[in-house]
Coordinates of C-alpha atoms and ligand atoms in Angstrom, one line a residue:
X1 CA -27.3 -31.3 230.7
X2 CA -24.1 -29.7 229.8
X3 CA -23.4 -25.8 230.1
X4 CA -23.2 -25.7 226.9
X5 CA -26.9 -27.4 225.6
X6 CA -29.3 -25.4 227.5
X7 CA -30.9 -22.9 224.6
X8 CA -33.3 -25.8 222.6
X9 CA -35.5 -24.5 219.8
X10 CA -38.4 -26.2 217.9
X11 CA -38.8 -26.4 214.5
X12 CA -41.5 -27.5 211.6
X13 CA -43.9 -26.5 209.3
X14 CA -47.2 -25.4 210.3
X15 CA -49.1 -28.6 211.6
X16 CA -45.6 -30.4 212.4
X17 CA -46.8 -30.7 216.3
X18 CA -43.7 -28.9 217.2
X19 CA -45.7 -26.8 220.3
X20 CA -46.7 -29.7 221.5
X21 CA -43.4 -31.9 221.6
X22 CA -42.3 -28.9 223.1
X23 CA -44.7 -29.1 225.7
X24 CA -43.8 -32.7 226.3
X25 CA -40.1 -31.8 226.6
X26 CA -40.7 -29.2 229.0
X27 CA -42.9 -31.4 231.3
X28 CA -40.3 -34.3 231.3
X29 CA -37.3 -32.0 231.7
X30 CA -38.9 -30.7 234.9
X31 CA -39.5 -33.9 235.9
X32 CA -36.2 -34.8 235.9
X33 CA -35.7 -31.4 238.3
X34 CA -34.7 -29.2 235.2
X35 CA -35.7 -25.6 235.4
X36 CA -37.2 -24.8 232.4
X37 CA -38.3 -21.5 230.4
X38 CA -40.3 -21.8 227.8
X39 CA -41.1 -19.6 224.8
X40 CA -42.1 -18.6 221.8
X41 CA -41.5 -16.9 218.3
X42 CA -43.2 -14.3 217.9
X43 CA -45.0 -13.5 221.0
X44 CA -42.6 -14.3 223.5
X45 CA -42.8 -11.0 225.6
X46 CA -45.7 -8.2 225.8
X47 CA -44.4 -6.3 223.1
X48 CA -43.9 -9.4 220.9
X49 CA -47.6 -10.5 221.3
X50 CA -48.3 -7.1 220.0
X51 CA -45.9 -8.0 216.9
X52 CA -47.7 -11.0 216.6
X53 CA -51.1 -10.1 216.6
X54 CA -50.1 -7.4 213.6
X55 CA -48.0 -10.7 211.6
X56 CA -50.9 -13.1 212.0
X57 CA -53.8 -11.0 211.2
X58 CA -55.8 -12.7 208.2
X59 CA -56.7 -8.7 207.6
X60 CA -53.0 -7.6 206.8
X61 CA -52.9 -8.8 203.6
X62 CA -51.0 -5.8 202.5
X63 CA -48.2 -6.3 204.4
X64 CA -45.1 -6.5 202.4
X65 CA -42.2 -9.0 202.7
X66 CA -39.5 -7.3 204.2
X67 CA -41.7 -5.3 206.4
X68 CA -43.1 -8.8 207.8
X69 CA -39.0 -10.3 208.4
X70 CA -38.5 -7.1 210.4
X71 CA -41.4 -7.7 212.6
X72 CA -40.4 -10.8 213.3
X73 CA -36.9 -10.1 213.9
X74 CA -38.0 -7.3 216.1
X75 CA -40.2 -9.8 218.0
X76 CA -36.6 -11.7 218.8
X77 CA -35.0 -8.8 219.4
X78 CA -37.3 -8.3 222.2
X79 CA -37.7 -11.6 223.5
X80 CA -33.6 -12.1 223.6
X81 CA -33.0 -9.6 225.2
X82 CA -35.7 -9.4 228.0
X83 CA -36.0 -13.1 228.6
X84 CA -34.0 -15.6 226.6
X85 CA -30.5 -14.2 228.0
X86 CA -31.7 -13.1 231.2
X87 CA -33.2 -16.8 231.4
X88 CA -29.9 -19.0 230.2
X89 CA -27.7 -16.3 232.7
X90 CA -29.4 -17.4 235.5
X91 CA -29.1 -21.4 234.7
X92 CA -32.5 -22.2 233.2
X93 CA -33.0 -24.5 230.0
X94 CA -34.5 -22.5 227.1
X95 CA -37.2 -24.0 225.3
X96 CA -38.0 -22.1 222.4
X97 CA -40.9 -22.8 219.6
X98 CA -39.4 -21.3 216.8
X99 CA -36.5 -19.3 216.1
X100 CA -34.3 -17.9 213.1
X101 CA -34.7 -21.6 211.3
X102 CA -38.1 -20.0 211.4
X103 CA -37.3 -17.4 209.4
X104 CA -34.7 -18.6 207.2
X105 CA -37.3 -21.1 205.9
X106 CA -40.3 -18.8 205.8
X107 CA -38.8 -15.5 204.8
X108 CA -35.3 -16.7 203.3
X109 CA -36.6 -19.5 201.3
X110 CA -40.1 -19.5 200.7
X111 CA -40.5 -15.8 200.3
X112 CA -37.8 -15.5 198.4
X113 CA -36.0 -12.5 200.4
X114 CA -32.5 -14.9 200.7
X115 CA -30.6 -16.6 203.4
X116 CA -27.8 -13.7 203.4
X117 CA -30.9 -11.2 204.2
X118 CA -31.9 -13.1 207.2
X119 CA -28.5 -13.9 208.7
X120 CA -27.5 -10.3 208.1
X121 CA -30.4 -9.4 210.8
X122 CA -30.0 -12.0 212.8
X123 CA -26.6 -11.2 213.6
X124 CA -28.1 -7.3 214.5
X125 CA -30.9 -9.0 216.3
X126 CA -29.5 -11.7 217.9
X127 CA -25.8 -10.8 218.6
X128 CA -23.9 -13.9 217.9
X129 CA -26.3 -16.1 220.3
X130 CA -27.5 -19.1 218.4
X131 CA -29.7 -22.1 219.5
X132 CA -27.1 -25.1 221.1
X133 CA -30.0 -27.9 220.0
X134 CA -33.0 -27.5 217.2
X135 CA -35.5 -30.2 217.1
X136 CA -36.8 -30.2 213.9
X137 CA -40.7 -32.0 213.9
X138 CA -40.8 -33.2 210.4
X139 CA -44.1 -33.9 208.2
X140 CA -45.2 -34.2 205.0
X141 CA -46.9 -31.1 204.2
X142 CA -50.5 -33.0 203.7
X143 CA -50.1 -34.4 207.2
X144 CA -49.1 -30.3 208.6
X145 CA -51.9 -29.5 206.7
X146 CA -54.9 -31.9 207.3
X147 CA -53.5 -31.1 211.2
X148 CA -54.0 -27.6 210.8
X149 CA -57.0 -27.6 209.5
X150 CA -58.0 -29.9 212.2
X151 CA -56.8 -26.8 214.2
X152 CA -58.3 -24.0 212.7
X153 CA -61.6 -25.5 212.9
X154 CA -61.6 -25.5 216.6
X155 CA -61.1 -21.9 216.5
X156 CA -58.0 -20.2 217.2
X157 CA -59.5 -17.8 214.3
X158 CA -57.8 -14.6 213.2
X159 CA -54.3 -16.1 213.4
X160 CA -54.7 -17.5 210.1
X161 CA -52.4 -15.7 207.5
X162 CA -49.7 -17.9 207.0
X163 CA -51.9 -20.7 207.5
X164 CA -53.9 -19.6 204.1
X165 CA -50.7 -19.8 202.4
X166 CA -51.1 -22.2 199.5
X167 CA -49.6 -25.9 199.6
X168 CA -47.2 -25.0 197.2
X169 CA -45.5 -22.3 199.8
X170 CA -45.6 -25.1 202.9
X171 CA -44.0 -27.4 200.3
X172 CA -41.0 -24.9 199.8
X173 CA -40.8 -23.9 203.5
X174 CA -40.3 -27.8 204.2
X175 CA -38.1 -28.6 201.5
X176 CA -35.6 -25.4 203.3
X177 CA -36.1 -26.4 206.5
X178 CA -34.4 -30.0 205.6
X179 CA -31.6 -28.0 203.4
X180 CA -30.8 -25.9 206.8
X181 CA -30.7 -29.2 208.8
X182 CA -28.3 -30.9 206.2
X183 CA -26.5 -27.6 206.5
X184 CA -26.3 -27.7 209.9
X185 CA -25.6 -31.3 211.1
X186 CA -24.4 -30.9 214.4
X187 CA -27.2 -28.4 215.6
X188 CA -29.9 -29.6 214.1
X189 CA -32.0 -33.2 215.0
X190 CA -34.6 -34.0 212.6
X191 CA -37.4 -36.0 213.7
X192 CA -40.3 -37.6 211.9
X193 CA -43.3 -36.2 213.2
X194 CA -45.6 -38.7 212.4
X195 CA -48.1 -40.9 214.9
X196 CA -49.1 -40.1 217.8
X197 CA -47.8 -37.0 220.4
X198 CA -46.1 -39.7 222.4
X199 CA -44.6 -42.0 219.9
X200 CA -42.8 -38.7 218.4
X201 CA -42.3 -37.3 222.2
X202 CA -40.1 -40.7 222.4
X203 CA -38.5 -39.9 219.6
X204 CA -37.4 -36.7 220.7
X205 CA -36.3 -38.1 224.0
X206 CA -33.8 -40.3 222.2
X207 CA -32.4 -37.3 220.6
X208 CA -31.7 -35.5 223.7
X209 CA -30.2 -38.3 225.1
X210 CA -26.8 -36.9 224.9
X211 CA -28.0 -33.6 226.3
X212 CA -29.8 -34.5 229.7
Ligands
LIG301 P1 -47.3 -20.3 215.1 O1 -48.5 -20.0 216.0 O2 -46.0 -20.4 215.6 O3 -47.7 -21.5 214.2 P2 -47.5 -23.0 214.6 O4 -48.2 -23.2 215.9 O5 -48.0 -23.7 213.4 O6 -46.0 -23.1 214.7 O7 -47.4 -19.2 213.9 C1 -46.3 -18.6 213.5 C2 -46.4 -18.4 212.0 O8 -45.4 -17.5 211.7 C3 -46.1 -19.7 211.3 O9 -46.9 -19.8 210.1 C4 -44.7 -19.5 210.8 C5 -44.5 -18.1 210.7 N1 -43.2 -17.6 211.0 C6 -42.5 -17.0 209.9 O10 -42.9 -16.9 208.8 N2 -41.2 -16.5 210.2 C7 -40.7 -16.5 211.5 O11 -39.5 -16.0 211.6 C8 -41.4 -17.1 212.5 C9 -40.9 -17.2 213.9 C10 -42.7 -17.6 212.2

């Protein structure tokens, strides 16, 4: 893989499978002798799980918009700084599940709070570092859904408030997600996310063809 291609994020609505292509790439990568690091957004540190657990709280229904993009940036913050960059410095491939797509799409979009909003912070938060590769897992929204239900019902309760969101808001979320990746052709890879794990972990594979 190229010095330049070693900071990958995943992408996709809720229910796109992303974590577990993720997974997949991970597993292959080291097979191939890769070191690999992988991550996640929010959470990715001990203080970002703490973020994390406050965002994703079903019982935080109170919490207001720009209060929730600060968290998450804050999360990043944290996570870039102890891990990400520590990580890439010392030659590992970054594998990240979500990143600022995240909340371009989320916050930016879907919320309404605007795509100048959320690259102002990301370039506080973030400091000019920017993922080399984004996989974006794409599904319809009634596939990301039935899947997360299919989820939710085998308990990872309490970390449910986005997923209550109404279709309507997973709808606009996708929609952005595929205006950031026409925006951003040469960054961003978007896959269909449909079948099985392996038929879409094949998929991906193709895609990183140029990158391995
Ligand atoms: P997560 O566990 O990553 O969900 P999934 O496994 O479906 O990806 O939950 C993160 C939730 O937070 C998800 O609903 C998307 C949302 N989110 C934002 O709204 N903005 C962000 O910047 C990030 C990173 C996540």
């Amino acid at each position: 893989m190229p010095e330049d291609r070693r900071f990958i994020t995943f992408e996709g609505i809720d229910g796109s499978g992303k974590t577990t292509q993720m997974r997949l790439l991970g597993k292959r990568l080291r097979a191939r002798g890769r070191d690999v690091y992988e991550t996640v957004e929010p959470g990715g540190t001990a203080v970002g799980q703490q973020i994390r657990r406050i965002l994703l709280d079903s019982t935080n229904q109170d919490l207001r918009p720009t209060a929730e993009l600060l968290l998450y940036f804050a999360s990043r913050a944290q996570n870039l700084e102890q891990c990400i960059v520590p990580a890439l410095r010392a030659g590992r491939v970054v594998l990240c599940d979500r990143f600022t797509d995240s909340t371009l799409a989320y916050q930016g979009y879907a919320r309404g709070l605007g795509a100048g909003t959320v690259l102002a912070l990301d370039r506080i938060a973030c400091r000019g570092l920017s993922p080399d590769l984004t996989l974006l897992i794409d599904v319809d929204v009634d596939t990301g859904l039935a899947r997360m239900r299919a989820r939710n019902a085998n308990g990872t309760a309490g970390e449910t408030r986005l997923d209550d969101e109404p279709r309507e808001f997973h709808r606009k979320v996708r929609d952005a997600y595929l205006v950031i990746a026409r925006e951003n052709p040469g960054r961003i890879r978007v896959i269909d996310g449909r079948g099985a794990p392996e038929e879409v972990a094949a998929r991906v594979w193709e895609n990183m063809q140029d990158h391995v």
